[in-house]
Amino acid sequence: MEEAPGIENLKRGAAAILEYVRNLDDRPGVYRMIGPRAEVLYVGKARSLKKRVTSYTRPDKQPIRIQRMIAMTETMEFVQTHTEAEALLLESNLIKKLKPRYNVLLRDDKSFPYIFLSGDHDFPTIRKHRGAKKQKGVYYGPFAGAADVNHTIALLQRIFMLRNCSDSYFAARKRPCLQYHIKRCTAPCVAYVTKEQYAEQIAGAQDFLDGKSRSVQERFKKAMDEASAAQDYEEAGYYRDRIRALTAIQARQDVNIEGLGDVDVLALARKHGRSCVEIFFFRSGQNYGNRSYFPRHDAEEPGENILAAFLAQFYENKPVPREIIVSHDMQEKKLLEEALGGKVKHKVKIAKPQGGVRKRVLNFVITNAEAALERHQAERAGEEKVLRGLADLLGLESLPRRIEVYDNSHISGTNMVGAMIVAGPEGLRKSAYRKFNIKQAEASDDYGMMREVLTRRFSRAMKEDPEMAGENWPDVVIIDGGQGQFNVAADVLANFGLAEIVKLVGIAKGEDRNAGREKFFTADKKSFMLPPNDPVLHYMQRLRDEAHRFAIGAHRTRRKMEIGRSALDEIQGIGARRKKLLLEYFGSAKGVGEAGVHDLMKVKGISRAFAQKIYDHFH
C-alpha cells in the first residue's frame, strides 16, 4: 500500500502546476511532469491540455499514486498537437524514450523477424530478415521469434526446395551444393531446373504463406496419385514426404483459422498486482507465433488502461494489421483506431469479440497469457530468493535493483572488446547490455582494459545523471577477475566517489578453472569461497558466464568486421558503388593499389581527381 505524500509537499506541487494552467488553452497535446532532479515523472496526453492539467490542481480528488506524483512535480513541459490522435502517438513515443516512473511502460520491446522472398533475381532466394524492408521482394510476417522463422524456412525448403544461398554464392557455383543432395534445393545454380519450373516452386511457397495450404496439399496429393498410377514410386514418395512436411508445419502452429486473415490477438492476464500481455500473430489465418510481455505499471492500474498503453507503445514501431482482437473493452478504442490507422494509411479495427471463431481464438490466447504470468511469477519468486541471499552475503540493506557484470575479450591483444551485462529482480535486462571497443589500453593489458571500460561507463553516467537520480546506477558491480582486476575496479569507483555506494565483487575462476571452486573478492572481507551447492554461487556463475558469452560475441563481431575490411575503405569518399566497380575491374584491393592514374580513370565513375586521390593514398 502506497503512503500518502505530506500535505505541504502536495500543496507545493499543486501550486507549481497551477502556474502553468493560466497559460494553457483547450487545444490537444502532450504534457510532461518533471521532478526535483529534472527527471520526467509522467508523460500524458489530453484532448484539452487546460482541462487535464487543471485536474491535477485538485489533488484531494486523485488516488494516492497520483498525489505522490503531484507532490514531486516542480516543472512541466508541453507540446501542442493538431489532434488527440497525434497526441497519443507522441505520448507513446516519449514514454518509450523517457521511461517515466508513473507511466505504464512496455519493456524488452524488440523487433520481429520476417521470411523474405527476394524479387530481384530470376531464381529468388528464401531467408530470414530483420530490420528495414529496403530490398525488392515479398516479406511475410512478423513472426514472434527467430526460432519460428528458422523452423518455418527449414520446412519450406523440404516442401518446396527453394535455395537459401546468397546471390554471389549462387553465381559462383559450378556444381550443386549439399542442399541439393539432401533434397532441400533443386539446384537452379547449375540449371537443373528451368526458370519456369523454379517459378512454380516459388508460387507454391507463396500460396502456402498466403494461407492457401489446403490447395497446395491437394496439388501434391494429385501429383502423388498420378505418379503412383504411373508406377513411378520414387516420384510418389517424393510428394508423400512433402505432404508430411506440410502437415508437420501446420500441426506445429497450434491454431490455424481459415478466413481469419491478418490479425493480432492480445490478451491481458492479471494476478497479485502484476500483468502479462500475450500477443499472437496470425497472417492469412496461420499462426506466426506468440510472445509474452510483462509491462511495468502501478498495482492498482485498471486493466483497460494497461492494455491501451501497451497497444500505443507496441505499435509505435511495428507494422499494424487491419484487425486487432483484444481481451478488454477500452474507452480509448476509437482514438487508438484513428491514431494507428493514420500511421499506416489503412483502416484499423480494434474489437473484443463476443462469439464465433474470433472468440475461440481469444480464449486460447487468454489461456496462454494466464499460464505465462504464472510461470513469470514463479521465476520472479525464485529470483528474489537468490537476490535476498546475495544481499545477505554482501551486507546490503535491500535487494539489489541493478547488477552490472563486466568482462573483456581479445586474442593476443587484437580486437579488444569490453562487455557489460545487466541483471535485476526481473532477470537479465538485455536491452541494457553494452559493449566497449577498447581504444586506449595497451595490447593484452587486462588491467588497463578493465580500467578503460569502467572509466568510460561511469564518466558517461556522471555526465548524463550527475545527481544519481535515475535507475541506471548499479547497486552491485561484478567483475570477472582476481585480486588485481578487483583492485583496478576499486580504484576507478573510488575516483568517482562510488566506493561507498556501489558494492564491488571480483570473481576468479577456481583451480584448474573448475566451476564451483571460484574465489570471491570484496572490500570488507578476505577472499572467500561458497559451498558448491549454494544458490548464490550458481547465480553469480550464471551472470559471469553470460558476461563472458556477450564479450566473446562482441569480439567475434569486431573480428569479422576487421577481416571483411578492405584497404579501399580507408579512402575518404570511396562509397560502396565505387569500391565494387574498382574491385570488379582490378580484381583486388592490391590490384587497385598497383594501378596508375590513367588505369584508374578507365573505371566507370572514377574522375581524374578521384583517380589521383586513390593513387596518392597508396603511394
Coordinates of C-alpha atoms in Angstrom, one line a residue, residues 1-487:
M1 CA 0.0 0.0 0.0
E2 CA 1.5 3.3 -1.0
E3 CA 1.9 6.0 1.6
A4 CA 0.2 9.4 1.0
P5 CA 2.6 12.3 0.5
G6 CA 2.9 15.1 3.1
I7 CA 0.4 17.9 3.0
E8 CA 3.0 20.6 2.4
N9 CA 4.6 18.8 -0.5
L10 CA 1.2 18.2 -2.0
K11 CA 0.3 21.8 -1.8
R12 CA 3.6 22.9 -3.2
G13 CA 3.3 20.6 -6.2
A14 CA -0.3 21.6 -6.9
A15 CA 0.7 25.3 -6.8
A16 CA 3.6 24.7 -9.2
I17 CA 1.1 23.0 -11.6
L18 CA -1.4 25.9 -11.2
E19 CA 1.2 28.3 -12.5
Y20 CA 1.1 26.5 -15.9
V21 CA -2.6 26.3 -16.1
R22 CA -3.0 30.1 -16.6
N23 CA -1.2 30.0 -19.9
L24 CA -2.8 26.8 -21.4
D25 CA -5.7 26.7 -23.8
D26 CA -8.2 24.0 -24.9
R27 CA -6.0 22.5 -27.7
P28 CA -4.9 18.8 -27.6
G29 CA -1.3 18.0 -26.8
V30 CA 1.2 16.2 -24.6
Y31 CA 2.5 17.2 -21.2
R32 CA 5.4 16.2 -19.1
M33 CA 5.6 16.4 -15.3
I34 CA 9.2 16.9 -14.1
G35 CA 10.6 16.2 -10.6
P36 CA 13.2 17.9 -8.5
R37 CA 16.2 16.3 -10.2
A38 CA 14.9 17.1 -13.7
E39 CA 13.7 13.6 -14.1
V40 CA 10.4 13.1 -16.1
L41 CA 7.8 11.6 -13.7
Y42 CA 4.9 11.2 -16.2
V43 CA 4.0 11.8 -19.8
G44 CA 0.4 12.3 -20.6
K45 CA -1.9 13.3 -23.5
A46 CA -5.1 15.3 -23.5
R47 CA -7.8 16.4 -25.8
S48 CA -7.7 19.7 -23.8
L49 CA -4.4 20.5 -22.1
K50 CA -6.0 23.1 -19.9
K51 CA -8.7 20.8 -18.5
R52 CA -6.4 17.8 -18.0
V53 CA -3.7 19.8 -16.2
T54 CA -6.3 21.7 -14.1
S55 CA -7.4 18.3 -12.7
Y56 CA -4.0 18.0 -11.0
T57 CA -4.5 21.2 -9.1
R58 CA -7.2 19.4 -7.0
P59 CA -5.1 16.5 -5.6
D60 CA -7.7 15.5 -3.0
K61 CA -9.8 14.0 -5.8
Q62 CA -6.8 11.9 -7.0
P63 CA -5.7 8.4 -5.9
I64 CA -2.6 8.2 -3.7
R65 CA -0.3 7.3 -6.5
I66 CA -1.2 10.4 -8.5
Q67 CA -0.9 12.5 -5.3
R68 CA 2.7 11.3 -4.9
M69 CA 3.4 12.3 -8.5
I70 CA 1.8 15.8 -7.9
A71 CA 3.9 16.3 -4.7
M72 CA 7.1 15.6 -6.6
T73 CA 6.3 17.9 -9.6
E74 CA 8.4 21.0 -9.8
T75 CA 8.1 21.9 -13.5
M76 CA 6.1 20.9 -16.6
E77 CA 6.6 20.9 -20.4
F78 CA 4.0 20.9 -23.1
V79 CA 3.7 20.1 -26.8
Q80 CA 0.6 21.1 -28.6
T81 CA -0.7 18.9 -31.5
H82 CA -3.4 19.3 -34.1
T83 CA -5.4 16.3 -33.0
E84 CA -5.8 14.0 -30.0
A85 CA -4.6 11.1 -32.2
E86 CA -1.4 12.9 -32.9
A87 CA -1.0 13.5 -29.1
L88 CA -1.5 9.8 -28.5
L89 CA 1.3 8.8 -30.9
L90 CA 3.7 11.4 -29.5
E91 CA 2.9 10.3 -26.0
S92 CA 3.7 6.7 -26.7
N93 CA 6.9 7.8 -28.4
L94 CA 8.0 9.9 -25.4
I95 CA 7.1 7.1 -22.9
K96 CA 9.3 4.6 -24.7
K97 CA 12.2 7.1 -24.9
L98 CA 12.0 8.7 -21.4
K99 CA 10.6 5.7 -19.4
P100 CA 8.8 7.8 -16.7
R101 CA 8.2 6.0 -13.4
Y102 CA 4.5 6.8 -13.2
N103 CA 3.6 5.6 -16.7
V104 CA 2.6 2.1 -17.8
L105 CA 5.8 1.0 -19.5
L106 CA 6.4 -1.7 -22.2
R107 CA 9.8 -3.3 -21.5
D108 CA 12.0 -5.5 -23.7
D109 CA 10.5 -4.2 -26.9
K110 CA 12.3 -5.8 -29.8
S111 CA 11.9 -6.0 -33.5
F112 CA 10.4 -9.1 -35.1
P113 CA 11.9 -11.2 -37.9
Y114 CA 10.2 -11.9 -41.3
I115 CA 10.5 -14.5 -44.0
F116 CA 11.8 -12.8 -47.2
L117 CA 11.4 -14.0 -50.8
S118 CA 13.7 -11.9 -53.0
G119 CA 12.2 -10.3 -56.0
D120 CA 15.3 -9.0 -58.0
H121 CA 16.6 -12.4 -59.3
D122 CA 15.4 -15.0 -61.8
F123 CA 15.7 -17.6 -59.1
P124 CA 14.5 -16.0 -55.8
T125 CA 16.0 -17.0 -52.5
I126 CA 14.2 -17.5 -49.2
R127 CA 15.8 -16.3 -46.0
K128 CA 15.2 -14.7 -42.6
H129 CA 15.0 -10.9 -42.5
R130 CA 15.1 -8.4 -39.7
G131 CA 15.1 -4.6 -40.0
A132 CA 14.1 -2.1 -42.7
K133 CA 12.4 -3.6 -45.8
K134 CA 14.6 -2.0 -48.4
Q135 CA 15.3 -4.9 -50.8
K136 CA 12.8 -5.7 -53.6
G137 CA 10.8 -8.8 -52.7
V138 CA 7.9 -10.1 -50.6
Y139 CA 8.1 -10.1 -46.7
Y140 CA 6.0 -12.5 -44.7
G141 CA 5.4 -11.9 -41.0
P142 CA 6.0 -10.7 -38.4
F143 CA 7.0 -13.9 -36.7
A144 CA 7.3 -14.0 -32.9
G145 CA 10.9 -15.1 -32.9
A146 CA 13.9 -16.2 -34.8
A147 CA 13.2 -19.9 -33.9
D148 CA 9.7 -19.7 -35.5
V149 CA 11.2 -18.3 -38.7
N150 CA 14.1 -20.7 -38.9
H151 CA 11.9 -23.7 -38.4
T152 CA 9.4 -22.5 -41.0
I153 CA 12.1 -21.8 -43.5
A154 CA 13.6 -25.3 -43.0
L155 CA 10.2 -26.9 -43.5
L156 CA 9.5 -24.7 -46.6
Q157 CA 12.8 -25.9 -48.0
R158 CA 11.8 -29.5 -47.5
I159 CA 8.4 -28.9 -49.1
F160 CA 9.2 -26.5 -52.0
M161 CA 13.0 -27.0 -52.3
L162 CA 13.9 -23.3 -52.5
R163 CA 17.5 -22.0 -52.4
N164 CA 18.7 -20.0 -49.3
C165 CA 22.1 -19.0 -50.6
S166 CA 23.4 -15.5 -51.3
D167 CA 23.4 -14.3 -54.9
S168 CA 27.2 -14.2 -55.0
Y169 CA 27.4 -17.8 -53.8
F170 CA 24.7 -18.8 -56.4
A171 CA 26.7 -17.1 -59.3
A172 CA 29.9 -18.9 -58.3
R173 CA 28.6 -22.4 -58.3
K174 CA 29.9 -24.9 -60.8
R175 CA 28.2 -28.0 -59.3
P176 CA 25.3 -28.5 -56.8
C177 CA 26.0 -27.9 -53.1
L178 CA 24.9 -30.0 -50.2
Q179 CA 21.4 -28.6 -50.1
Y180 CA 20.7 -30.3 -53.4
H181 CA 22.0 -33.7 -52.2
I182 CA 19.8 -33.6 -49.1
K183 CA 16.8 -32.6 -51.1
R184 CA 16.5 -29.1 -49.8
C185 CA 17.1 -27.3 -53.2
T186 CA 16.6 -28.1 -56.9
A187 CA 20.0 -26.6 -57.8
P188 CA 18.9 -23.8 -60.1
C189 CA 22.5 -22.5 -59.9
V190 CA 23.6 -25.2 -62.3
A191 CA 20.4 -25.2 -64.4
Y192 CA 19.0 -28.5 -63.0
V193 CA 15.6 -26.7 -63.2
T194 CA 14.3 -24.1 -65.6
K195 CA 13.2 -20.6 -64.6
E196 CA 9.6 -21.7 -65.2
Q197 CA 9.9 -24.8 -63.0
Y198 CA 11.5 -22.8 -60.2
A199 CA 8.8 -20.2 -60.6
E200 CA 6.2 -23.0 -59.8
Q201 CA 8.2 -23.9 -56.6
I202 CA 8.1 -20.2 -55.6
A203 CA 4.3 -20.0 -56.4
G204 CA 3.7 -23.0 -54.1
A205 CA 5.6 -21.4 -51.3
Q206 CA 3.7 -18.1 -51.7
D207 CA 0.4 -19.9 -51.8
F208 CA 1.3 -21.6 -48.5
L209 CA 2.4 -18.4 -46.9
D210 CA -0.7 -16.7 -48.1
G211 CA -2.9 -19.2 -46.3
K212 CA -3.7 -21.5 -49.2
S213 CA -2.2 -24.6 -47.7
R214 CA -5.2 -26.8 -48.5
S215 CA -4.9 -26.1 -52.2
V216 CA -1.2 -26.8 -52.1
Q217 CA -1.8 -30.1 -50.3
E218 CA -4.4 -31.1 -52.8
R219 CA -2.0 -30.4 -55.7
F220 CA 0.7 -32.5 -54.0
K221 CA -1.8 -35.3 -53.4
K222 CA -2.9 -35.3 -57.1
A223 CA 0.7 -35.4 -58.3
M224 CA 1.4 -38.3 -55.8
D225 CA -1.6 -40.3 -57.1
E226 CA -0.6 -39.7 -60.7
A227 CA 3.0 -40.8 -60.1
S228 CA 1.7 -43.9 -58.2
A229 CA -0.6 -44.8 -61.1
A230 CA 2.3 -44.5 -63.5
Q231 CA 4.3 -46.8 -61.1
D232 CA 6.8 -44.0 -60.6
Y233 CA 7.1 -44.8 -56.9
E234 CA 10.2 -42.7 -56.3
E235 CA 8.3 -39.6 -57.5
A236 CA 5.2 -40.6 -55.5
G237 CA 7.4 -41.0 -52.4
Y238 CA 8.9 -37.6 -53.0
Y239 CA 5.4 -36.0 -53.0
R240 CA 4.4 -38.1 -50.0
D241 CA 7.3 -36.7 -48.0
R242 CA 6.3 -33.1 -49.0
I243 CA 2.8 -33.7 -47.8
R244 CA 4.1 -35.0 -44.5
A245 CA 6.3 -31.9 -44.1
L246 CA 3.3 -29.7 -44.9
T247 CA 1.2 -31.4 -42.3
A248 CA 4.1 -31.1 -39.8
I249 CA 4.3 -27.3 -40.2
Q250 CA 0.5 -26.9 -39.8
A251 CA 0.5 -29.1 -36.7
R252 CA 3.3 -27.1 -35.1
Q253 CA 1.4 -23.8 -35.4
D254 CA -1.2 -25.0 -32.8
V255 CA -4.0 -22.8 -34.1
N256 CA -4.7 -22.1 -37.8
I257 CA -8.0 -20.4 -38.7
E258 CA -9.1 -20.2 -42.3
G259 CA -10.7 -16.9 -43.1
L260 CA -9.2 -15.2 -40.1
G261 CA -6.9 -13.0 -42.3
D262 CA -4.2 -10.8 -40.9
V263 CA -4.9 -10.3 -37.2
D264 CA -3.0 -9.7 -34.0
V265 CA -4.7 -11.1 -30.9
L266 CA -3.8 -9.5 -27.5
A267 CA -4.9 -10.8 -24.1
L268 CA -4.2 -9.3 -20.7
A269 CA -3.9 -11.5 -17.6
R270 CA -3.5 -10.1 -14.1
K271 CA -2.6 -11.5 -10.7
H272 CA -1.2 -10.1 -7.4
G273 CA -0.8 -6.6 -8.9
R274 CA 1.2 -7.8 -12.0
S275 CA 0.1 -8.5 -15.5
C276 CA 1.1 -10.3 -18.7
V277 CA 0.1 -9.2 -22.2
E278 CA 0.2 -12.2 -24.6
I279 CA 0.2 -11.4 -28.3
F280 CA -0.3 -13.9 -31.1
F281 CA 0.4 -13.1 -34.7
F282 CA -2.0 -14.5 -37.4
R283 CA -1.3 -13.9 -41.0
S284 CA -3.6 -15.3 -43.7
G285 CA -5.1 -17.4 -40.8
Q286 CA -1.8 -19.0 -39.9
N287 CA -0.2 -18.7 -36.5
Y288 CA 3.1 -17.0 -36.8
G289 CA 4.0 -17.4 -33.2
N290 CA 3.5 -15.6 -29.9
R291 CA 5.3 -13.5 -27.4
S292 CA 4.7 -12.6 -23.7
Y293 CA 5.2 -9.1 -22.3
F294 CA 5.2 -8.0 -18.7
P295 CA 4.7 -4.2 -18.6
R296 CA 5.6 -2.1 -15.6
H297 CA 2.6 -0.4 -14.0
D298 CA 1.1 0.5 -10.7
A299 CA -0.6 -2.4 -9.0
E300 CA -4.0 -0.6 -9.0
E301 CA -3.9 0.4 -12.6
P302 CA -7.1 -0.6 -14.4
G303 CA -6.6 -3.4 -17.0
E304 CA -8.1 -1.5 -19.9
N305 CA -5.5 1.3 -19.2
I306 CA -2.7 -1.1 -19.2
L307 CA -3.8 -2.7 -22.5
A308 CA -4.4 0.7 -24.2
A309 CA -1.0 2.0 -23.2
F310 CA 0.6 -1.3 -24.4
L311 CA -1.1 -1.0 -27.8
A312 CA 0.1 2.5 -28.3
Q313 CA 3.7 1.8 -27.4
F314 CA 3.9 -1.6 -29.1
Y315 CA 2.7 -0.4 -32.5
E316 CA 4.8 2.8 -32.3
N317 CA 7.5 1.0 -34.4
K318 CA 5.7 -2.2 -35.6
P319 CA 3.5 -3.0 -38.6
V320 CA -0.2 -2.6 -37.7
P321 CA -2.6 -5.2 -39.1
R322 CA -6.1 -4.3 -40.2
E323 CA -7.6 -6.1 -37.3
I324 CA -6.6 -6.3 -33.6
I325 CA -8.5 -8.5 -31.3
V326 CA -8.3 -7.6 -27.6
S327 CA -9.4 -9.2 -24.3
H328 CA -10.7 -5.9 -22.7
D329 CA -13.0 -3.1 -23.8
M330 CA -11.2 0.2 -23.8
Q331 CA -12.6 3.7 -23.6
E332 CA -9.9 4.9 -26.0
K333 CA -10.6 2.3 -28.6
K334 CA -11.8 4.8 -31.2
L335 CA -8.9 7.1 -30.6
L336 CA -6.4 4.2 -30.9
E337 CA -8.1 3.1 -34.2
E338 CA -7.8 6.6 -35.5
A339 CA -4.1 7.0 -34.4
L340 CA -2.9 3.6 -35.7
G341 CA -4.9 3.9 -38.9
G342 CA -3.4 7.3 -39.7
K343 CA 0.0 5.9 -39.0
V344 CA -0.3 3.0 -41.5
K345 CA -2.7 4.6 -44.0
H346 CA -5.3 1.9 -43.8
K347 CA -8.3 1.4 -41.6
V348 CA -7.6 -0.4 -38.3
K349 CA -10.3 -2.2 -36.3
I350 CA -9.9 -3.0 -32.6
A351 CA -12.5 -5.3 -31.2
K352 CA -13.4 -7.6 -28.3
P353 CA -15.3 -10.5 -29.9
Q354 CA -18.4 -11.8 -28.2
G355 CA -18.7 -15.2 -30.0
G356 CA -17.7 -17.2 -33.0
V357 CA -14.2 -18.2 -34.2
R358 CA -12.6 -15.0 -33.0
K359 CA -13.9 -15.5 -29.5
R360 CA -12.4 -19.1 -29.6
V361 CA -9.0 -17.7 -30.7
L362 CA -9.2 -15.0 -28.0
N363 CA -9.9 -17.6 -25.3
F364 CA -6.9 -19.6 -26.5
V365 CA -4.7 -16.5 -26.1
I366 CA -6.1 -15.7 -22.7
T367 CA -5.2 -19.2 -21.5
N368 CA -1.7 -18.7 -22.7
A369 CA -1.5 -15.3 -21.0
E370 CA -2.5 -16.7 -17.7
A371 CA 0.0 -19.6 -18.0
A372 CA 2.8 -17.2 -19.0
L373 CA 2.0 -15.0 -16.0
E374 CA 2.1 -18.0 -13.6
R375 CA 5.5 -19.0 -15.0
H376 CA 6.8 -15.5 -14.8
Q377 CA 5.7 -15.0 -11.1
A378 CA 7.3 -18.4 -10.2
E379 CA 10.5 -17.3 -11.8
R380 CA 10.5 -13.9 -10.1
A381 CA 9.9 -15.6 -6.7
G382 CA 13.0 -17.7 -7.3
E383 CA 15.0 -14.7 -8.5
E384 CA 14.0 -12.7 -5.4
K385 CA 15.0 -15.5 -3.1
V386 CA 18.5 -15.8 -4.6
L387 CA 18.8 -12.0 -4.6
R388 CA 18.0 -12.0 -0.9
G389 CA 20.8 -14.4 -0.4
L390 CA 23.2 -12.2 -2.4
A391 CA 22.1 -9.1 -0.4
D392 CA 22.8 -11.0 2.9
L393 CA 26.2 -12.2 1.6
L394 CA 27.3 -8.7 0.6
G395 CA 25.7 -6.9 3.6
L396 CA 23.2 -4.9 1.5
E397 CA 20.3 -3.3 3.3
S398 CA 17.8 -4.2 0.5
L399 CA 17.6 -6.3 -2.6
P400 CA 19.9 -5.1 -5.5
R401 CA 17.8 -3.5 -8.2
R402 CA 20.6 -3.4 -10.8
I403 CA 23.6 -5.6 -11.0
E404 CA 26.3 -4.9 -13.6
V405 CA 28.8 -7.6 -14.7
Y406 CA 32.0 -6.8 -16.7
D407 CA 34.3 -9.0 -18.8
N408 CA 36.8 -8.4 -21.6
S409 CA 37.7 -10.4 -24.7
H410 CA 40.6 -10.3 -27.1
I411 CA 43.1 -12.6 -29.0
S412 CA 46.7 -11.7 -28.3
G413 CA 45.7 -8.1 -27.8
T414 CA 43.8 -7.7 -31.0
N415 CA 40.2 -6.5 -31.4
M416 CA 40.0 -5.8 -27.7
V417 CA 36.4 -5.5 -26.5
G418 CA 34.8 -4.9 -23.1
A419 CA 31.3 -6.0 -22.2
M420 CA 28.7 -5.1 -19.6
I421 CA 25.6 -7.1 -18.9
V422 CA 22.8 -6.1 -16.5
A423 CA 20.5 -8.1 -14.2
G424 CA 17.9 -7.4 -11.6
P425 CA 14.8 -8.8 -9.9
E426 CA 13.2 -9.2 -13.4
G427 CA 16.1 -11.3 -14.6
L428 CA 18.6 -10.3 -17.4
R429 CA 18.0 -6.9 -18.9
K430 CA 19.4 -7.4 -22.4
S431 CA 18.3 -4.0 -23.6
A432 CA 20.8 -2.5 -21.1
Y433 CA 23.8 -4.6 -22.3
R434 CA 26.7 -2.5 -23.6
K435 CA 29.9 -3.3 -25.4
F436 CA 33.1 -1.1 -25.4
N437 CA 35.7 -1.1 -28.2
I438 CA 38.9 -0.7 -26.3
K439 CA 40.8 2.3 -27.7
Q440 CA 43.5 3.3 -25.2
A441 CA 44.7 0.3 -23.3
E442 CA 47.9 -1.5 -24.4
A443 CA 47.6 -4.8 -26.2
S444 CA 47.0 -7.7 -23.8
D445 CA 46.8 -5.3 -20.8
D446 CA 43.8 -6.8 -19.0
Y447 CA 44.1 -4.3 -16.1
G448 CA 44.2 -1.4 -18.5
M449 CA 41.2 -2.7 -20.4
M450 CA 39.1 -3.0 -17.2
R451 CA 40.2 0.5 -16.1
E452 CA 39.2 2.0 -19.5
V453 CA 35.8 0.2 -19.6
L454 CA 34.8 1.2 -16.1
T455 CA 36.1 4.7 -16.5
R456 CA 34.1 5.2 -19.7
R457 CA 31.0 3.7 -18.3
F458 CA 30.9 5.9 -15.1
S459 CA 32.2 9.0 -16.8
R460 CA 29.2 8.9 -19.1
A461 CA 26.8 8.1 -16.2
M462 CA 28.1 11.1 -14.3
K463 CA 27.7 13.3 -17.3
E464 CA 24.1 12.1 -18.0
D465 CA 22.9 11.9 -14.4
P466 CA 25.2 13.8 -12.0
E467 CA 22.5 13.7 -9.2
M468 CA 22.3 9.9 -9.5
A469 CA 18.5 10.2 -9.6
G470 CA 17.9 7.7 -12.4
E471 CA 17.6 4.0 -12.4
N472 CA 20.8 3.3 -14.4
W473 CA 23.1 3.3 -11.5
P474 CA 24.2 -0.2 -10.2
D475 CA 23.9 -1.4 -6.6
V476 CA 26.4 -4.2 -7.3
V477 CA 29.3 -4.4 -9.8
I478 CA 30.8 -7.8 -10.5
I479 CA 34.0 -8.2 -12.5
D480 CA 35.4 -11.4 -14.0
G481 CA 38.9 -11.4 -12.5
G482 CA 41.0 -11.9 -9.4
Q483 CA 42.6 -9.6 -6.9
G484 CA 44.5 -7.5 -9.5
Q485 CA 41.4 -6.8 -11.5
F486 CA 39.4 -6.1 -8.3
N487 CA 42.0 -3.5 -7.2

